[in-house]
Amino acid sequence: MEKRVKRHIKASSHEFFAATQPGLEHLCLKELAGLGLAGPDARILAGGVAFSGKLPDLYKAALFMHTPNRLLMRIGAFTATDFGSLSAKVAAIAWELYLPESLPINIRVSCRKSRLYHSDAVAQRVREAIFERMASIRPDWGKPDEKSGVQEIFVRLQSDRFTVSIDASGELMHKRGATAGKAKAPLRETLAASILHLSNWHPGLPLADPLCGSGSFSVEAAFWAKRVPPGAMRDFSFFCWPAFSKKTWEHLKKMAKEQESLFSSPVIFASDKDGPACQALAERLKALNLDDAASVTKKDFFALTPPCGQPGLVVINPPYGRRLMDEKKAKDLFERICKRLATHWQGWQFALLVPQKSWLALAPPGQIKPAILHGGLRIIPVVGRVE
Ligand SMILES: C[S@@+](CC[C@H](N)C(=O)[O-])C[C@H]1O[C@@H](n2cnc3c(N)ncnc32)[C@H](O)[C@@H]1O
């Protein structure tokens, strides 16, 4: 078994998939390229980027990437138009080389334009075929031990073509394993990082986050500026795979640690009028060792002046949505924020998340980016420079 895992999994190249929100795939590809992981066959597909490499390349993506929601490893692709051939082809996959010893599996199926269209029935057949194969090879398999979690298996069926993948991430990747923020309506870390990429922010540029809330922008920017890998403090489901090499993972983390930068003064300036949110963010930054790169101040945006020195990027995710305030109040506040930007932030680049299409006319002129989904709303990022 060990030899087979070595030959077929460790020594072989695989296809991986970094899943992201539709519309943000190009950012994901850019990140992969920056890590040297976008080989000639790396390509954008709907909802993510396919790339290939060996397992350490997957570890690298998990450790260093900011924008994907999830990482998958493709383990099978075939055509099937009836349940008989589906079962046979699923049973032909060498599941014993991929599946963890003692995690339950969960099968997620999507079917489109195919003769087999009933996703629950497909999931049932896939499950049975996996159990049949595993029972004959590893009779003890699948009995959960004290470890919590589940190994997700994704089955995608499009025009009778099946793609079978196993989830490499476990929890979604916006969970950085760090203490979560405590403010209302936090932006997912993966989205905050994507907005920073969309705005062409880089660590040489000061960042102001004046309605910081839980601080997703500031924490992501601080990870980036300090070159702290966002995946270093969490677990991934590939930790339980038979081919996982803890030694390689630890080595990558050690190399990353040696690359971390220290700051003599902050380049990221978070503020909010909400004292407890500021306090929680300051504690979070300290716990993550990011507090040399990012500072937090309790301050009302309408009393705040830009940090002195070189103009940078100001990022704003204003309050909105029924949970936070009524629409008229939210719109008035949004309008005041835009006016304040125009009068006090000249020379700064801005990234503003506009919660409603009809409010775009209030925003400073800039590039309107494709909408992103956040908290069930379609938010439109606008990026530009305050003239
Ligand atoms: C939608 S939340 C921001 C979410 C944040 N991006 C995150 O990831 O947690 C809006 C924030 O704006 C803050 N806020 C509202 N009015 C403000 C003002 N006048 N000055 C500063 N902060 C304000 C609220 O306290 C809240 O934390």
PDB file of N, CA and C in Angstrom, residues 199 201-202 204-208 267 269 306-315 345-351 384-386:
ATOM      1  N   SER A 199      -7.736  46.086  -6.382  1.00  0.00           N
ATOM      2  CA  SER A 199      -7.349  47.505  -6.299  1.00  0.00           C
ATOM      3  C   SER A 199      -5.875  47.697  -6.583  1.00  0.00           C
ATOM      4  N   TRP A 201      -3.475  46.868  -4.774  1.00  0.00           N
ATOM      5  CA  TRP A 201      -2.710  47.213  -3.582  1.00  0.00           C
ATOM      6  C   TRP A 201      -1.482  46.317  -3.498  1.00  0.00           C
ATOM      7  N   HIS A 202      -0.405  46.878  -2.947  1.00  0.00           N
ATOM      8  CA  HIS A 202       0.785  46.062  -2.656  1.00  0.00           C
ATOM      9  C   HIS A 202       1.366  46.616  -1.360  1.00  0.00           C
ATOM     10  N   GLY A 204       3.901  47.987  -0.480  1.00  0.00           N
ATOM     11  CA  GLY A 204       4.652  49.248  -0.467  1.00  0.00           C
ATOM     12  C   GLY A 204       3.725  50.450  -0.307  1.00  0.00           C
ATOM     13  N   LEU A 205       2.442  50.234  -0.340  1.00  0.00           N
ATOM     14  CA  LEU A 205       1.463  51.329  -0.340  1.00  0.00           C
ATOM     15  C   LEU A 205       0.722  51.353   1.003  1.00  0.00           C
ATOM     16  N   PRO A 206       0.663  52.538   1.670  1.00  0.00           N
ATOM     17  CA  PRO A 206      -0.119  52.583   2.916  1.00  0.00           C
ATOM     18  C   PRO A 206      -1.570  52.172   2.646  1.00  0.00           C
ATOM     19  N   LEU A 207      -2.184  51.568   3.656  1.00  0.00           N
ATOM     20  CA  LEU A 207      -3.583  51.148   3.515  1.00  0.00           C
ATOM     21  C   LEU A 207      -4.384  51.747   4.660  1.00  0.00           C
ATOM     22  N   ALA A 208      -5.469  52.457   4.325  1.00  0.00           N
ATOM     23  CA  ALA A 208      -6.377  52.947   5.369  1.00  0.00           C
ATOM     24  C   ALA A 208      -7.657  52.133   5.288  1.00  0.00           C
ATOM     25  N   VAL A 267       2.009  50.245   8.415  1.00  0.00           N
ATOM     26  CA  VAL A 267       1.672  50.730   7.068  1.00  0.00           C
ATOM     27  C   VAL A 267       0.179  50.526   6.812  1.00  0.00           C
ATOM     28  N   PHE A 269      -3.608  51.158   8.479  1.00  0.00           N
ATOM     29  CA  PHE A 269      -4.224  51.996   9.505  1.00  0.00           C
ATOM     30  C   PHE A 269      -5.707  51.664   9.569  1.00  0.00           C
ATOM     31  N   PRO A 306      -6.524  61.582   6.565  1.00  0.00           N
ATOM     32  CA  PRO A 306      -5.677  60.483   6.091  1.00  0.00           C
ATOM     33  C   PRO A 306      -4.346  60.461   6.840  1.00  0.00           C
ATOM     34  N   PRO A 307      -3.778  59.282   7.035  1.00  0.00           N
ATOM     35  CA  PRO A 307      -2.461  59.205   7.663  1.00  0.00           C
ATOM     36  C   PRO A 307      -1.464  60.051   6.873  1.00  0.00           C
ATOM     37  N   CYS A 308      -0.532  60.720   7.593  1.00  0.00           N
ATOM     38  CA  CYS A 308       0.388  61.588   6.837  1.00  0.00           C
ATOM     39  C   CYS A 308       1.374  60.767   6.034  1.00  0.00           C
ATOM     40  N   GLY A 309       2.048  61.468   5.166  1.00  0.00           N
ATOM     41  CA  GLY A 309       3.018  60.793   4.296  1.00  0.00           C
ATOM     42  C   GLY A 309       2.398  60.483   2.951  1.00  0.00           C
ATOM     43  N   GLN A 310       3.001  59.499   2.312  1.00  0.00           N
ATOM     44  CA  GLN A 310       2.612  59.142   0.942  1.00  0.00           C
ATOM     45  C   GLN A 310       1.146  58.677   0.905  1.00  0.00           C
ATOM     46  N   PRO A 311       0.331  59.186  -0.055  1.00  0.00           N
ATOM     47  CA  PRO A 311      -1.038  58.661  -0.175  1.00  0.00           C
ATOM     48  C   PRO A 311      -1.017  57.186  -0.558  1.00  0.00           C
ATOM     49  N   GLY A 312      -2.020  56.471  -0.094  1.00  0.00           N
ATOM     50  CA  GLY A 312      -2.080  55.032  -0.380  1.00  0.00           C
ATOM     51  C   GLY A 312      -3.451  54.645  -0.884  1.00  0.00           C
ATOM     52  N   LEU A 313      -3.945  53.541  -0.349  1.00  0.00           N
ATOM     53  CA  LEU A 313      -5.274  53.046  -0.751  1.00  0.00           C
ATOM     54  C   LEU A 313      -6.194  53.109   0.463  1.00  0.00           C
ATOM     55  N   VAL A 314      -7.404  53.650   0.258  1.00  0.00           N
ATOM     56  CA  VAL A 314      -8.413  53.605   1.315  1.00  0.00           C
ATOM     57  C   VAL A 314      -9.499  52.618   0.873  1.00  0.00           C
ATOM     58  N   VAL A 315      -9.799  51.636   1.754  1.00  0.00           N
ATOM     59  CA  VAL A 315     -10.812  50.616   1.421  1.00  0.00           C
ATOM     60  C   VAL A 315     -12.017  50.799   2.327  1.00  0.00           C
ATOM     61  N   TRP A 345      -9.645  63.123   0.912  1.00  0.00           N
ATOM     62  CA  TRP A 345      -8.723  62.030   0.583  1.00  0.00           C
ATOM     63  C   TRP A 345      -8.117  62.194  -0.812  1.00  0.00           C
ATOM     64  N   GLN A 346      -7.927  63.470  -1.225  1.00  0.00           N
ATOM     65  CA  GLN A 346      -7.373  63.687  -2.573  1.00  0.00           C
ATOM     66  C   GLN A 346      -6.020  62.992  -2.718  1.00  0.00           C
ATOM     67  N   GLY A 347      -5.821  62.418  -3.876  1.00  0.00           N
ATOM     68  CA  GLY A 347      -4.543  61.749  -4.165  1.00  0.00           C
ATOM     69  C   GLY A 347      -4.538  60.291  -3.741  1.00  0.00           C
ATOM     70  N   TRP A 348      -5.510  59.890  -2.917  1.00  0.00           N
ATOM     71  CA  TRP A 348      -5.569  58.483  -2.472  1.00  0.00           C
ATOM     72  C   TRP A 348      -6.316  57.636  -3.500  1.00  0.00           C
ATOM     73  N   GLN A 349      -5.872  56.424  -3.656  1.00  0.00           N
ATOM     74  CA  GLN A 349      -6.673  55.469  -4.413  1.00  0.00           C
ATOM     75  C   GLN A 349      -7.771  54.979  -3.480  1.00  0.00           C
ATOM     76  N   PHE A 350      -8.875  54.594  -4.061  1.00  0.00           N
ATOM     77  CA  PHE A 350      -9.938  54.084  -3.195  1.00  0.00           C
ATOM     78  C   PHE A 350     -10.497  52.778  -3.746  1.00  0.00           C
ATOM     79  N   ALA A 351     -11.010  51.952  -2.854  1.00  0.00           N
ATOM     80  CA  ALA A 351     -11.804  50.767  -3.229  1.00  0.00           C
ATOM     81  C   ALA A 351     -13.039  50.833  -2.354  1.00  0.00           C
ATOM     82  N   GLY A 384     -10.658  53.447  -7.856  1.00  0.00           N
ATOM     83  CA  GLY A 384     -10.208  54.619  -8.600  1.00  0.00           C
ATOM     84  C   GLY A 384      -9.288  55.456  -7.753  1.00  0.00           C
ATOM     85  N   ARG A 385      -9.146  56.716  -8.162  1.00  0.00           N
ATOM     86  CA  ARG A 385      -8.314  57.640  -7.402  1.00  0.00           C
ATOM     87  C   ARG A 385      -9.124  58.892  -7.120  1.00  0.00           C
ATOM     88  N   VAL A 386      -9.028  59.405  -5.895  1.00  0.00           N
ATOM     89  CA  VAL A 386      -9.775  60.622  -5.559  1.00  0.00           C
ATOM     90  C   VAL A 386      -9.000  61.804  -6.157  1.00  0.00           C
TER      91      VAL A 386
END
